[in-house]
Coordinates of C-alpha atoms in Angstrom, one line a residue:
M1 CA -8.8 -3.8 -19.9
L2 CA -8.7 -2.0 -16.6
R3 CA -11.9 -0.5 -15.3
I4 CA -12.0 3.3 -15.5
H5 CA -12.5 3.8 -11.8
R6 CA -9.1 2.2 -11.2
F7 CA -7.4 4.8 -13.3
A8 CA -9.4 7.5 -11.5
F9 CA -8.1 6.0 -8.3
I10 CA -4.5 6.1 -9.4
A11 CA -4.9 9.7 -10.6
C12 CA -6.3 10.5 -7.1
L13 CA -3.3 9.0 -5.5
G14 CA -1.1 11.3 -7.6
T15 CA -3.1 14.3 -6.2
L16 CA -2.7 13.0 -2.7
A17 CA 1.0 12.5 -3.2
S18 CA 1.3 16.2 -4.3
F19 CA -0.5 17.2 -1.1
A20 CA 1.8 15.0 0.9
T21 CA 4.9 16.4 -0.8
A22 CA 3.8 20.0 0.1
H23 CA 3.2 18.9 3.7
A24 CA 6.6 17.3 3.8
Q25 CA 8.2 20.5 2.7
D26 CA 6.7 22.4 5.7
E27 CA 9.9 22.9 7.7
N28 CA 8.0 23.9 10.8
A29 CA 6.0 20.6 11.1
P30 CA 7.4 17.8 13.2
A31 CA 8.5 14.6 11.6
D32 CA 6.3 11.6 11.5
L33 CA 9.2 9.1 11.6
I34 CA 12.8 9.4 12.8
L35 CA 15.5 6.7 12.5
T36 CA 18.4 7.7 14.6
G37 CA 21.7 6.5 16.1
G38 CA 22.8 4.4 13.1
R39 CA 24.7 4.6 9.8
I40 CA 22.5 6.1 7.2
V41 CA 24.1 5.2 3.8
T42 CA 22.6 7.7 1.5
V43 CA 24.2 6.5 -1.8
D44 CA 24.1 10.1 -2.9
A45 CA 26.8 11.6 -5.2
G46 CA 29.3 11.8 -2.4
F47 CA 28.2 8.5 -0.8
T48 CA 27.5 10.4 2.4
I49 CA 27.0 8.5 5.6
A50 CA 24.8 10.2 8.3
E51 CA 23.6 9.3 11.8
A52 CA 19.8 10.0 11.5
I53 CA 17.0 10.6 9.1
A54 CA 13.6 12.2 9.4
V55 CA 10.5 11.5 7.4
R56 CA 7.3 13.5 7.0
G57 CA 4.4 11.9 5.1
E58 CA 6.0 9.8 2.4
R59 CA 9.2 11.8 2.0
I60 CA 12.5 12.5 3.6
V61 CA 12.7 16.0 5.2
K62 CA 16.2 15.9 6.7
I63 CA 19.3 13.8 7.0
G64 CA 22.0 14.6 9.5
T65 CA 23.4 14.1 13.0
V66 CA 21.4 12.7 15.9
D67 CA 21.2 16.2 17.4
E68 CA 20.1 17.9 14.2
I69 CA 17.3 15.3 13.6
A70 CA 16.1 15.4 17.2
K71 CA 14.9 19.0 16.7
L72 CA 12.2 17.6 14.4
Q73 CA 10.8 15.2 17.0
G74 CA 7.2 16.0 18.1
D75 CA 4.7 14.4 20.4
D76 CA 3.4 12.1 17.7
T77 CA 6.8 11.3 16.1
T78 CA 7.7 7.6 15.9
V79 CA 11.3 7.3 16.8
V80 CA 13.3 4.2 16.0
Q81 CA 16.7 3.7 17.8
L82 CA 19.0 2.0 15.3
E83 CA 21.7 1.2 17.9
G84 CA 24.4 1.5 15.2
K85 CA 22.6 -0.5 12.5
M86 CA 23.0 0.4 8.8
V87 CA 20.2 2.0 6.8
I88 CA 20.3 1.9 3.0
P89 CA 17.9 3.0 0.3
G90 CA 15.1 0.6 -0.7
L91 CA 16.6 -2.0 -3.1
I92 CA 15.3 -2.2 -6.6
D93 CA 15.2 -5.4 -8.8
S94 CA 15.4 -4.4 -12.5
H95 CA 14.0 -7.7 -13.9
V96 CA 11.4 -10.0 -12.4
H97 CA 8.4 -12.0 -13.6
P98 CA 6.3 -12.0 -10.4
N99 CA 2.9 -13.1 -11.7
G100 CA 4.1 -16.4 -13.0
A101 CA 6.6 -16.9 -10.1
A102 CA 3.9 -16.4 -7.5
M103 CA 1.7 -19.1 -8.9
H104 CA 4.5 -21.6 -9.6
E105 CA 3.8 -23.7 -6.5
F106 CA 0.1 -23.0 -6.1
D107 CA -0.7 -26.6 -6.7
H108 CA 2.1 -28.3 -4.8
D109 CA 5.6 -27.6 -3.5
I110 CA 8.4 -28.3 -6.0
P111 CA 11.7 -29.6 -4.7
D112 CA 15.1 -28.3 -5.6
M113 CA 16.5 -30.4 -8.4
Q114 CA 20.2 -30.6 -8.9
T115 CA 20.6 -34.0 -10.7
I116 CA 18.8 -36.0 -13.4
D117 CA 17.7 -38.5 -10.7
D118 CA 16.1 -35.6 -8.8
V119 CA 14.1 -34.7 -12.0
L120 CA 13.1 -38.3 -12.7
K121 CA 11.9 -38.9 -9.1
Y122 CA 9.8 -35.7 -9.2
I123 CA 8.2 -36.7 -12.5
E124 CA 7.5 -40.3 -11.2
G125 CA 5.9 -38.8 -8.1
L126 CA 3.6 -36.7 -10.3
T127 CA 2.4 -39.7 -12.2
K128 CA 0.7 -41.0 -9.0
T129 CA -1.4 -37.8 -8.7
R130 CA -2.2 -37.2 -12.4
D131 CA -4.6 -39.0 -14.7
E132 CA -2.9 -40.6 -17.7
D133 CA -4.3 -38.0 -20.1
Q134 CA -2.9 -35.1 -18.0
W135 CA 0.4 -33.5 -19.0
I136 CA 3.4 -33.3 -16.7
W137 CA 5.5 -30.2 -17.2
V138 CA 8.8 -29.5 -15.5
S139 CA 9.9 -25.9 -16.4
Q140 CA 13.1 -24.0 -16.0
V141 CA 15.2 -26.6 -14.3
F142 CA 18.2 -25.6 -16.5
I143 CA 20.6 -28.3 -17.7
T144 CA 23.5 -26.0 -16.9
R145 CA 22.5 -26.2 -13.3
L146 CA 22.2 -30.0 -13.1
R147 CA 25.3 -32.0 -12.1
E148 CA 25.1 -34.0 -15.3
Q149 CA 24.7 -30.9 -17.5
R150 CA 22.3 -32.5 -19.9
F151 CA 18.6 -33.1 -20.7
P152 CA 16.9 -36.2 -19.4
T153 CA 16.6 -38.6 -22.3
R154 CA 13.5 -39.7 -24.0
S155 CA 14.0 -43.2 -22.7
E156 CA 14.6 -42.0 -19.1
L157 CA 11.3 -40.0 -19.3
D158 CA 9.5 -43.0 -20.8
K159 CA 10.7 -45.3 -18.0
V160 CA 9.3 -43.2 -15.1
A161 CA 6.2 -42.0 -17.0
P162 CA 5.3 -44.4 -19.7
N163 CA 1.6 -43.5 -19.8
H164 CA 1.7 -39.7 -19.2
P165 CA 2.9 -37.0 -21.7
V166 CA 5.9 -35.3 -20.2
V167 CA 7.7 -32.1 -21.1
F168 CA 11.0 -31.0 -19.5
R169 CA 11.2 -27.4 -20.7
T170 CA 14.1 -24.9 -20.3
G171 CA 13.2 -21.7 -22.2
P172 CA 12.8 -22.3 -25.9
D173 CA 14.1 -25.9 -25.7
A174 CA 12.5 -29.0 -24.2
A175 CA 12.9 -32.8 -23.8
L176 CA 9.7 -34.8 -24.5
N177 CA 8.8 -38.4 -23.8
S178 CA 7.3 -40.6 -26.4
K179 CA 3.7 -39.9 -25.5
A180 CA 4.2 -36.1 -25.5
L181 CA 5.8 -36.4 -29.0
K182 CA 2.9 -38.5 -30.3
L183 CA 0.2 -36.2 -28.9
S184 CA 2.1 -33.2 -30.5
G185 CA 2.0 -34.9 -33.9
I186 CA 5.8 -35.2 -34.0
D187 CA 7.1 -38.3 -35.6
E188 CA 10.3 -39.4 -37.5
D189 CA 9.1 -37.7 -40.7
F190 CA 8.1 -34.4 -39.1
K191 CA 9.7 -31.3 -40.6
V192 CA 10.2 -28.1 -38.6
V193 CA 9.0 -24.9 -40.3
G194 CA 10.7 -21.7 -39.1
A195 CA 13.3 -21.5 -36.3
G196 CA 14.6 -24.5 -34.4
H197 CA 15.2 -28.2 -35.1
L198 CA 14.5 -31.6 -33.7
E199 CA 17.5 -33.5 -32.3
R200 CA 18.3 -37.1 -33.3
D201 CA 20.3 -39.7 -31.5
P202 CA 23.7 -39.9 -33.2
A203 CA 23.8 -43.7 -33.0
T204 CA 20.4 -44.5 -34.3
G205 CA 19.4 -41.4 -36.2
K206 CA 16.0 -41.4 -34.5
L207 CA 14.4 -38.6 -32.6
N208 CA 15.7 -38.3 -29.1
G209 CA 12.9 -36.2 -27.8
I210 CA 14.8 -32.9 -27.6
L211 CA 13.3 -29.8 -29.3
R212 CA 15.7 -26.9 -29.9
A213 CA 14.1 -23.4 -30.1
C214 CA 10.7 -24.8 -31.1
T215 CA 8.7 -25.6 -28.0
R216 CA 5.8 -23.9 -30.0
L217 CA 5.3 -27.3 -31.6
I218 CA 4.1 -28.9 -28.3
K219 CA 0.3 -29.4 -28.3
S220 CA -0.1 -29.6 -24.5
G221 CA -3.4 -30.4 -22.9
D222 CA -4.8 -30.4 -19.3
T223 CA -2.1 -30.6 -16.6
G224 CA -4.5 -31.3 -13.8
G225 CA -4.0 -29.7 -10.4
K226 CA -5.9 -26.9 -8.6
K227 CA -7.5 -24.2 -10.6
A228 CA -6.7 -20.7 -9.4
T229 CA -9.2 -17.9 -9.1
E230 CA -8.3 -14.2 -9.5
E231 CA -8.5 -13.9 -5.7
D232 CA -5.9 -16.7 -5.4
R233 CA -3.6 -14.9 -7.9
Q234 CA -3.9 -11.6 -6.0
D235 CA -3.2 -13.4 -2.7
R236 CA -0.2 -15.2 -4.0
L237 CA 1.2 -12.0 -5.6
E238 CA 0.8 -10.1 -2.4
A239 CA 2.6 -12.8 -0.5
L240 CA 5.5 -12.7 -3.0
F241 CA 5.7 -8.9 -2.7
R242 CA 5.9 -9.2 1.1
D243 CA 8.7 -11.7 0.6
Y244 CA 10.4 -9.1 -1.6
N245 CA 10.1 -6.6 1.2
S246 CA 11.7 -9.2 3.6
V247 CA 15.0 -8.9 1.6
G248 CA 14.8 -5.1 1.2
I249 CA 13.1 -4.9 -2.2
T250 CA 10.8 -1.9 -2.5
A251 CA 10.6 -1.5 -6.3
I252 CA 10.7 -3.8 -9.3
A253 CA 10.6 -3.8 -13.0
D254 CA 8.3 -6.4 -14.5
R255 CA 10.1 -7.3 -17.8
G256 CA 7.2 -9.1 -19.5
A257 CA 3.9 -7.7 -18.3
S258 CA 0.6 -8.5 -19.8
S259 CA -2.8 -6.8 -19.6
S260 CA -3.9 -9.3 -16.9
S261 CA -0.8 -8.6 -14.8
I262 CA -1.3 -4.8 -15.1
N263 CA -4.9 -5.3 -14.0
R264 CA -3.7 -7.4 -11.0
Y265 CA -1.2 -4.7 -9.9
A266 CA -3.9 -2.0 -10.2
G267 CA -6.2 -4.2 -8.1
L268 CA -3.7 -4.6 -5.3
L269 CA -3.0 -0.8 -5.4
E270 CA -6.7 0.0 -5.2
Q271 CA -7.0 -2.3 -2.2
N272 CA -3.9 -0.8 -0.5
R273 CA -2.1 -4.2 -0.8
L274 CA 0.7 -3.3 -3.1
S275 CA 3.9 -3.2 -1.1
V276 CA 6.4 -2.7 -3.9
R277 CA 6.5 0.0 -6.6
V278 CA 6.0 -1.5 -10.1
S279 CA 7.4 -0.3 -13.4
A280 CA 6.2 -2.5 -16.2
S281 CA 7.6 -3.4 -19.6
W282 CA 4.7 -4.7 -21.7
R283 CA 5.6 -7.9 -23.5
I284 CA 5.0 -7.5 -27.3
G285 CA 5.1 -10.5 -29.6
T286 CA 7.0 -10.0 -32.8
G287 CA 5.3 -12.6 -35.0
G288 CA 3.1 -11.3 -37.8
S289 CA 3.4 -8.2 -39.9
V290 CA 5.5 -5.1 -38.8
E291 CA 2.3 -3.1 -39.1
S292 CA 0.4 -5.2 -36.6
I293 CA 3.3 -5.1 -34.2
Q294 CA 3.5 -1.3 -34.5
K295 CA -0.2 -1.1 -33.8
N296 CA 0.2 -3.0 -30.6
I297 CA 3.1 -0.7 -29.5
R298 CA 1.0 2.4 -30.1
E299 CA -1.7 0.9 -28.0
V300 CA 0.8 0.6 -25.1
G301 CA 1.9 4.1 -25.7
N302 CA -1.7 5.3 -25.3
H303 CA -2.3 3.3 -22.2
P304 CA -3.4 5.5 -19.2
L305 CA -0.6 4.1 -17.0
H306 CA 2.1 5.2 -19.5
R307 CA 3.0 8.2 -17.4
R308 CA 5.3 8.7 -14.5
H309 CA 3.7 7.4 -11.3
D310 CA 5.7 6.3 -8.3
M311 CA 3.6 3.2 -7.5
L312 CA 2.5 1.8 -10.8
Q313 CA 3.6 2.8 -14.3
I314 CA 4.2 1.3 -17.8
V315 CA 7.7 2.4 -18.9
G316 CA 8.1 0.5 -22.1
I317 CA 7.9 -2.7 -24.1
K318 CA 9.8 -6.0 -24.0
T319 CA 10.5 -8.4 -26.9
Y320 CA 12.8 -11.5 -27.4
L321 CA 15.7 -11.1 -29.7
D322 CA 17.6 -14.4 -29.1
G323 CA 17.5 -17.6 -27.2
G324 CA 19.3 -18.3 -23.9
M325 CA 22.8 -19.2 -22.7
L326 CA 21.3 -21.8 -20.4
T327 CA 19.8 -23.7 -23.4
G328 CA 22.5 -23.2 -26.0
S329 CA 20.5 -20.9 -28.1
A330 CA 21.9 -17.4 -27.3
Y331 CA 22.9 -15.6 -30.5
M332 CA 26.6 -15.2 -30.6
R333 CA 29.1 -13.3 -32.9
K334 CA 31.3 -16.4 -33.1
P335 CA 30.1 -20.1 -33.3
W336 CA 29.2 -21.8 -30.1
G337 CA 31.5 -24.7 -30.9
V338 CA 30.6 -28.4 -31.0
S339 CA 29.1 -29.3 -27.6
K340 CA 28.1 -32.4 -25.7
I341 CA 26.5 -30.3 -23.0
Y342 CA 24.2 -28.4 -25.4
S343 CA 24.0 -31.2 -28.1
I344 CA 25.5 -28.9 -30.7
D345 CA 27.1 -30.8 -33.7
D346 CA 27.3 -28.0 -36.2
P347 CA 30.6 -26.2 -35.9
R348 CA 29.1 -23.1 -37.6
Y349 CA 26.1 -22.8 -35.2
R350 CA 25.8 -19.4 -33.6
G351 CA 22.5 -19.7 -31.7
V352 CA 19.0 -18.4 -32.6
R353 CA 18.0 -14.9 -33.5
F354 CA 14.2 -14.2 -33.6
I355 CA 14.0 -10.7 -35.1
E356 CA 15.9 -9.7 -38.2
D357 CA 16.9 -6.1 -38.9
E358 CA 14.2 -5.3 -41.4
K359 CA 11.6 -5.9 -38.6
L360 CA 13.7 -4.9 -35.6
V361 CA 14.5 -1.3 -36.7
P362 CA 10.9 -0.2 -37.4
I363 CA 9.8 -1.8 -34.1
V364 CA 12.4 0.2 -32.2
Q365 CA 11.5 3.3 -34.2
T366 CA 7.8 3.1 -33.3
T367 CA 8.7 2.5 -29.6
V368 CA 10.8 5.6 -29.5
E369 CA 8.1 7.6 -31.2
E370 CA 5.7 6.6 -28.5
D371 CA 8.2 7.7 -25.8
L372 CA 8.5 4.2 -24.6
Q373 CA 11.6 2.4 -23.4
F374 CA 12.5 -0.5 -25.7
T375 CA 14.2 -3.5 -24.4
A376 CA 14.7 -7.0 -25.7
H377 CA 16.0 -10.3 -24.3
S378 CA 19.5 -10.1 -25.7
V379 CA 21.8 -12.7 -24.1
G380 CA 24.5 -13.4 -26.7
D381 CA 27.0 -10.8 -27.9
G382 CA 25.5 -11.3 -31.4
A383 CA 22.1 -10.2 -30.1
V384 CA 23.6 -7.4 -28.0
H385 CA 25.4 -5.9 -31.0
A386 CA 22.4 -6.4 -33.3
L387 CA 20.2 -4.4 -30.9
L388 CA 22.8 -1.7 -30.4
D389 CA 23.1 -1.4 -34.2
A390 CA 19.3 -1.1 -34.4
Y391 CA 19.4 1.7 -31.8
A392 CA 22.1 3.5 -33.7
K393 CA 20.1 3.2 -36.9
V394 CA 17.0 4.7 -35.3
N395 CA 19.1 7.4 -33.6
E396 CA 20.2 8.7 -37.0
T397 CA 16.7 10.3 -37.5
T398 CA 15.0 10.1 -34.1
P399 CA 17.0 10.7 -30.9
I400 CA 16.6 7.8 -28.5
R401 CA 18.6 8.8 -25.4
D402 CA 15.6 10.2 -23.5
T403 CA 13.7 6.9 -23.8
R404 CA 16.6 5.1 -22.1
P405 CA 16.7 2.2 -24.5
C406 CA 17.7 -1.0 -22.7
L407 CA 19.6 -4.2 -23.1
T408 CA 18.1 -7.0 -21.1
H409 CA 20.5 -9.7 -19.8
S410 CA 23.4 -8.7 -22.1
N411 CA 25.5 -11.4 -20.5
F412 CA 28.0 -11.6 -23.3
M413 CA 29.3 -8.2 -24.2
S414 CA 32.4 -6.5 -25.6
S415 CA 34.5 -3.4 -25.1
E416 CA 32.9 -1.9 -28.2
A417 CA 29.4 -2.7 -27.0
V418 CA 30.0 -0.7 -23.8
D419 CA 31.3 2.3 -25.8
Q420 CA 28.2 2.1 -28.0
M421 CA 26.0 2.1 -24.9
I422 CA 27.6 5.4 -23.8
D423 CA 27.3 7.0 -27.2
L424 CA 23.6 6.2 -27.5
G425 CA 22.5 6.5 -23.9
V426 CA 21.6 2.8 -23.7
V427 CA 21.1 1.2 -20.3
A428 CA 21.3 -2.5 -19.3
D429 CA 19.5 -4.7 -16.7
I430 CA 21.9 -7.6 -15.7
Q431 CA 21.5 -10.6 -13.5
P432 CA 24.5 -11.6 -11.3
A433 CA 22.7 -14.8 -10.3
W434 CA 23.5 -16.2 -13.7
L435 CA 27.2 -15.7 -13.1
Y436 CA 26.8 -17.3 -9.7
L437 CA 24.9 -20.4 -10.9
D438 CA 26.2 -20.9 -14.4
T439 CA 29.9 -20.1 -14.6
R440 CA 31.0 -23.7 -14.3
T441 CA 29.1 -24.7 -17.4
L442 CA 30.0 -21.6 -19.4
Q443 CA 33.7 -22.0 -18.9
A444 CA 33.5 -25.6 -19.8
Q445 CA 31.8 -24.6 -23.1
F446 CA 33.6 -21.4 -24.0
G447 CA 36.8 -21.3 -22.0
Y448 CA 38.0 -18.6 -19.7
D449 CA 39.3 -16.2 -22.3
R450 CA 36.0 -16.0 -24.3
L451 CA 34.2 -15.0 -21.1
R452 CA 36.4 -11.9 -20.7
Y453 CA 33.3 -9.6 -21.2
F454 CA 30.8 -11.8 -19.5
Q455 CA 28.9 -9.2 -17.3
P456 CA 31.7 -6.7 -17.5
L457 CA 30.4 -4.6 -14.7
A458 CA 33.6 -2.8 -13.7
T459 CA 34.1 -1.7 -17.3
I460 CA 30.5 -0.4 -17.4
F461 CA 31.0 1.6 -14.2
R462 CA 34.4 2.9 -15.1
R463 CA 33.3 4.2 -18.4
R464 CA 30.1 5.7 -16.8
A465 CA 27.5 3.7 -18.7
T466 CA 24.5 2.7 -16.6
A467 CA 23.6 -0.9 -15.7
G468 CA 21.3 -2.0 -12.9
G469 CA 21.0 -5.3 -11.0
G470 CA 18.1 -7.7 -11.3
S471 CA 17.3 -11.4 -10.8
D472 CA 15.1 -12.6 -13.6
H473 CA 13.0 -14.2 -10.9
M474 CA 10.6 -16.5 -12.6
Q475 CA 9.6 -19.3 -10.3
K476 CA 8.9 -20.0 -6.6
I477 CA 8.6 -17.7 -3.5
G478 CA 11.8 -17.6 -1.4
S479 CA 14.7 -15.4 -2.1
L480 CA 17.4 -18.1 -2.2
R481 CA 15.3 -21.1 -3.3
S482 CA 13.7 -19.3 -6.2
I483 CA 14.5 -19.7 -9.9
N484 CA 16.4 -17.4 -10.2
P485 CA 17.3 -16.3 -6.7
Y486 CA 16.1 -12.7 -6.0
N487 CA 18.1 -12.0 -2.8
P488 CA 19.9 -8.8 -3.6
C489 CA 22.6 -9.6 -1.1
L490 CA 23.6 -12.7 -3.1
G491 CA 23.6 -10.5 -6.2
M492 CA 25.8 -7.9 -4.5
Q493 CA 28.2 -10.4 -3.1
T494 CA 28.5 -12.0 -6.6
T495 CA 29.4 -8.7 -8.3
I496 CA 32.0 -8.1 -5.7
T497 CA 33.7 -11.5 -5.6
R498 CA 32.9 -12.9 -9.1
Q499 CA 32.8 -16.3 -7.4
A500 CA 30.3 -19.0 -8.5
R501 CA 28.7 -22.1 -7.2
W502 CA 30.7 -25.4 -8.0
Y503 CA 33.5 -23.3 -9.5
D504 CA 37.0 -22.7 -8.2
G505 CA 38.5 -19.2 -8.3
Q506 CA 37.0 -16.0 -9.7
L507 CA 35.6 -15.3 -13.2
H508 CA 37.6 -12.4 -14.4
P509 CA 38.1 -10.5 -11.1
E510 CA 39.1 -7.4 -13.0
E511 CA 35.3 -6.9 -13.6
A512 CA 34.5 -7.0 -9.9
L513 CA 32.6 -4.1 -8.4
T514 CA 33.5 -2.3 -5.2
R515 CA 31.0 -2.5 -2.4
D516 CA 29.9 1.1 -3.0
Q517 CA 29.3 0.3 -6.7
A518 CA 27.4 -2.9 -5.8
L519 CA 25.0 -1.0 -3.7
R520 CA 24.5 1.6 -6.4
F521 CA 23.8 -1.2 -8.8
Y522 CA 20.7 -2.1 -6.9
T523 CA 19.6 1.4 -5.9
Q524 CA 20.5 4.5 -7.8
N525 CA 21.2 2.9 -11.1
N526 CA 18.0 0.9 -11.1
A527 CA 16.0 4.0 -10.2
Y528 CA 17.4 5.5 -13.4
L529 CA 16.5 2.5 -15.4
I530 CA 12.8 2.8 -14.4
F531 CA 12.7 6.7 -14.7
Q532 CA 12.4 7.2 -11.0
E533 CA 15.7 8.8 -10.1
E534 CA 14.0 11.9 -8.8
N535 CA 12.1 9.8 -6.2
L536 CA 14.1 6.7 -5.5
G537 CA 17.5 5.2 -5.4
T538 CA 19.2 7.4 -2.8
L539 CA 18.3 8.8 0.6
E540 CA 18.1 12.6 0.0
T541 CA 15.8 15.4 1.2
G542 CA 12.6 15.4 -0.8
K543 CA 12.8 11.8 -2.1
L544 CA 10.4 9.1 -1.1
A545 CA 11.3 7.4 2.2
D546 CA 12.0 3.9 0.9
M547 CA 14.5 2.6 3.4
V548 CA 16.0 -0.7 4.6
V549 CA 17.5 -1.5 8.0
L550 CA 20.2 -4.2 8.0
D551 CA 21.6 -6.3 10.7
R552 CA 25.2 -5.7 9.6
D553 CA 27.4 -3.2 7.7
I554 CA 27.7 -4.7 4.2
L555 CA 30.4 -2.1 3.4
T556 CA 32.8 -3.5 6.0
C557 CA 31.8 -7.0 7.0
H558 CA 33.6 -10.0 5.6
V559 CA 32.7 -10.3 2.0
D560 CA 31.5 -13.9 2.3
D561 CA 29.0 -12.8 5.0
I562 CA 27.2 -10.3 2.8
V563 CA 24.8 -13.0 1.6
E564 CA 24.0 -13.8 5.2
T565 CA 22.7 -10.3 5.8
K566 CA 19.2 -10.1 7.4
V567 CA 16.8 -7.2 6.8
L568 CA 15.4 -6.0 10.1
A569 CA 12.9 -3.5 8.7
T570 CA 11.7 -2.2 5.3
Y571 CA 9.9 1.1 4.8
L572 CA 7.9 2.1 1.7
G573 CA 7.3 5.8 1.6
G574 CA 7.9 6.0 5.4
K575 CA 5.4 3.1 6.1
L576 CA 6.7 0.0 7.7
V577 CA 6.0 -2.9 5.3
Y578 CA 8.3 -5.5 6.9
E579 CA 9.7 -6.1 10.3
R580 CA 11.8 -9.1 11.2
K581 CA 10.5 -11.2 14.0
E582 CA 13.1 -13.1 16.0

């Protein structure tokens, strides 16, 4: 648990923020910071574009023309001449996993892997630095993103690592070599209890090393490598957050927080090292009895950080309702179809669902009663509709709208699902990087027509539902080299073009966003998702001065150049947290 003095510290910050707000509202005081001579894109209701902006303390005190803002300049005012550059609100990522991502390369750099040969060479290299009893794990190198679109085989893994246990894991699925299978107690007679199954070679009938939706069976041991201290973890997390700042990110939603990660955020805040605002969804396991799950939810509801705070807050809980589209386990309304890519041989297979209605509904009910936002990993349209139906059931007796219940990922949707979102006040956090990286494989599996409502952003905007943009960043530091890439400009460009890597044409261009909408997707909409619309998401008088200066006008530049945008400066509450050095 967090130490009490950390909570006292955070409460003190709230008092200081109130003082700063009162100071900011003193119209006679000079501004502390002025940005002038540019294009200030406010993203307000009218999408106003101004010339200058003034900040006092942490908050915006005035937006207007160069002459209007010049009247607020004092002897100690810092004045930044924009020279025509664009300023936008601080960007918000609605879905990240920063603690794990920051530590992913703590031991050694991990190369980009785009082919099976890349994977095998990497594993072979690790065998030279690991003792034979140490496990080798390769995680989240998704088969949909490999040229061959398949898992490495058991024999391929055995060839490069005959004496080391090896696991190639992608979400709930994995490919194991012979030694890893043996150490996990998995042999030809092994029977899976619960969800998932073991794949077999169609020619020989023997285990091929692939575990579907049952990586829980792996009995992993020591993986070797450097051991991280808490100081290491804080330093790495701070470095990641500074990299977030370098691409304009000033606020995030951690969609899978634990007590240790909450502690870490609070520690950075206490040390004045937290350079992004954090809203956390506490990860809740759904194994065991309903009563035990409800108890855990109530504990989160009683946590001292479950209150509105602009730097660090717990907004809700996160669970997992289905598998993933990258591993062939997302829960669909119609069968996946027989697939060589995903090794699916059952024509009736619809994916994996982890929480049935008799458990899901009371879990949602308790979450709403605790005034927490519920969200669940819901990738397939079967999972999306199941969660929406659970929300509707709870809403019959307990209004849910004010808790802003959420759909996480919701890649496969439908027209009816969007309507139900509107009726219930449900929001969604969606990751355009999945469209960019995975369309080639998805169309090969499902065909173009079945992807009609894959990330239907234009429909969501047109019908006035609310969805916000995220990355699902889970590994590596680096906005374009990470898994998944967290560069918001790549996300915005993808929502506008609906174009994907290794894919010709556009995926249902009728669902493309306008540039204005793409910017709202990462600012105003995300602020609403994390209950911070009164403070963040737009540049308006009285709001926190989270601002980003760009090297180009992303509303008018060539659409293919949006991803090349460089952030020149990022401000958090009027404080410069990143400045680009040429």
